[in-house]
Amino acid sequence: MTKIKVHIILENKENGEILDETYDGFCTKEKLVYKEPSKRVTIYRENNTIKMIRREQEQTTFLTFQKGMTEGKYEMKSFEPISFTIKTFLLEEKENSIHICYQTELLKEAMGNFDFKLQYEVIK
């Protein structure tokens, strides 16, 4: 495992909110992991697909990004899972960065329109 410093920018295009943070993490050839204050985020990189799992104590969000439409899932302890649609408009992966523009929908109703950028550097 390689230690990394992860810088993320998540912009909600609907309301203009921007999260701009840096976290410690680690990566292997197939996954990247970092810890936000209350969440653990794991990103799996596969052929033209990025899967993101965001875990908190009582809830987990599963996001799958591919060009076009995919399905996401939100699970809360003691409740039935909620499935939603993800429309991915841009999916770019470079050596140490990921850029995803996507929209989430629940029952054909827009939930959010997001621009997610992640860059990381290896810490020696």
Coordinates of C-alpha atoms in Angstrom, one line a residue:
M1 CA 0.0 0.0 0.0
T2 CA 1.2 3.5 -0.9
K3 CA 0.4 6.4 1.3
I4 CA -1.2 9.4 -0.5
K5 CA -2.5 12.9 0.1
V6 CA -5.9 13.3 -1.6
H7 CA -7.4 16.6 -2.7
I8 CA -11.0 16.6 -3.7
I9 CA -13.3 19.3 -5.1
L10 CA -17.0 18.5 -5.2
E11 CA -19.2 21.1 -6.7
N12 CA -23.0 20.9 -6.5
K13 CA -24.1 22.7 -9.7
E14 CA -27.7 23.0 -8.4
N15 CA -26.9 25.2 -5.4
G16 CA -23.3 26.3 -6.0
E17 CA -21.9 24.6 -2.9
I18 CA -18.3 23.6 -3.2
L19 CA -16.4 21.1 -1.0
D20 CA -12.7 21.6 -1.3
E21 CA -10.7 19.4 1.1
T22 CA -7.5 17.4 1.5
Y23 CA -7.3 14.0 3.2
D24 CA -4.8 11.3 4.0
G25 CA -5.3 8.0 2.3
F26 CA -3.6 5.1 0.5
C27 CA -3.8 3.4 -2.8
T28 CA -3.1 0.1 -4.5
K29 CA -3.2 -0.8 -8.2
E30 CA -7.0 -1.3 -8.1
K31 CA -8.3 1.0 -5.4
L32 CA -7.9 4.3 -3.6
V33 CA -9.0 4.9 0.0
Y34 CA -9.3 8.1 2.0
K35 CA -11.0 9.1 5.2
E36 CA -13.1 12.2 5.6
P37 CA -14.0 13.3 9.1
S38 CA -17.0 11.0 9.4
K39 CA -16.7 8.8 6.2
R40 CA -14.4 6.3 4.7
V41 CA -14.4 6.5 0.9
T42 CA -13.2 3.7 -1.3
I43 CA -12.8 4.1 -5.1
Y44 CA -12.3 1.1 -7.3
R45 CA -11.0 1.7 -10.8
E46 CA -11.9 -0.9 -13.5
N47 CA -12.1 -0.8 -17.3
N48 CA -13.9 2.5 -18.0
T49 CA -15.8 2.2 -14.7
I50 CA -15.3 3.8 -11.4
K51 CA -17.1 2.5 -8.3
M52 CA -17.2 4.7 -5.2
I53 CA -18.3 3.5 -1.8
R54 CA -18.9 6.1 0.9
R55 CA -19.3 4.5 4.4
E56 CA -20.5 6.2 7.6
Q57 CA -21.5 4.6 10.8
E58 CA -25.2 4.0 10.0
Q59 CA -25.2 4.5 6.2
T60 CA -23.4 3.5 3.0
T61 CA -23.7 5.0 -0.5
F62 CA -22.7 3.0 -3.6
L63 CA -22.0 4.9 -6.8
T64 CA -21.1 3.4 -10.1
F65 CA -19.8 5.7 -12.8
Q66 CA -19.7 4.7 -16.5
K67 CA -20.5 6.8 -19.6
G68 CA -24.3 6.9 -19.8
M69 CA -26.7 5.7 -17.1
T70 CA -26.0 3.4 -14.1
E71 CA -27.6 2.7 -10.8
G72 CA -26.5 3.8 -7.3
K73 CA -27.8 2.6 -3.9
Y74 CA -28.2 4.3 -0.5
E75 CA -28.4 1.9 2.5
M76 CA -29.3 3.0 6.0
K77 CA -29.3 0.6 9.0
S78 CA -32.8 -0.7 9.8
F79 CA -34.3 0.6 6.5
E80 CA -34.8 -0.8 3.0
P81 CA -32.1 0.3 0.5
I82 CA -32.9 3.1 -1.9
S83 CA -31.9 2.8 -5.5
F84 CA -31.3 5.8 -7.7
T85 CA -30.1 6.6 -11.2
I86 CA -26.7 8.1 -12.1
K87 CA -26.2 9.8 -15.4
T88 CA -22.4 10.2 -16.1
F89 CA -21.6 13.0 -18.6
L90 CA -17.8 13.0 -18.1
L91 CA -15.6 10.2 -16.8
E92 CA -11.9 11.1 -17.0
E93 CA -9.1 9.2 -15.4
K94 CA -5.5 10.2 -15.6
E95 CA -2.4 9.0 -13.8
N96 CA -3.1 10.7 -10.4
S97 CA -6.5 12.2 -11.0
I98 CA -10.2 11.5 -11.6
H99 CA -12.8 13.9 -13.0
I100 CA -16.5 12.9 -13.0
C101 CA -19.5 15.1 -14.0
Y102 CA -22.7 13.4 -13.1
Q103 CA -26.4 13.8 -12.2
T104 CA -28.4 11.7 -9.7
E105 CA -32.1 11.1 -10.1
L106 CA -34.7 9.4 -7.9
L107 CA -37.8 8.2 -9.6
K108 CA -36.9 10.4 -12.7
E109 CA -36.6 13.5 -10.4
A110 CA -33.2 15.2 -10.4
M111 CA -31.5 15.0 -7.0
G112 CA -28.3 16.8 -7.9
N113 CA -25.9 17.8 -10.6
F114 CA -22.2 17.3 -9.5
D115 CA -18.7 18.0 -10.7
F116 CA -16.2 15.8 -8.8
K117 CA -12.4 16.2 -9.1
L118 CA -9.9 14.2 -7.2
Q119 CA -6.1 14.5 -7.4
Y120 CA -3.6 12.7 -5.3
E121 CA 0.1 12.7 -4.6
V122 CA 2.3 9.9 -3.3
I123 CA 3.8 10.6 0.1
K124 CA 7.3 9.1 0.6

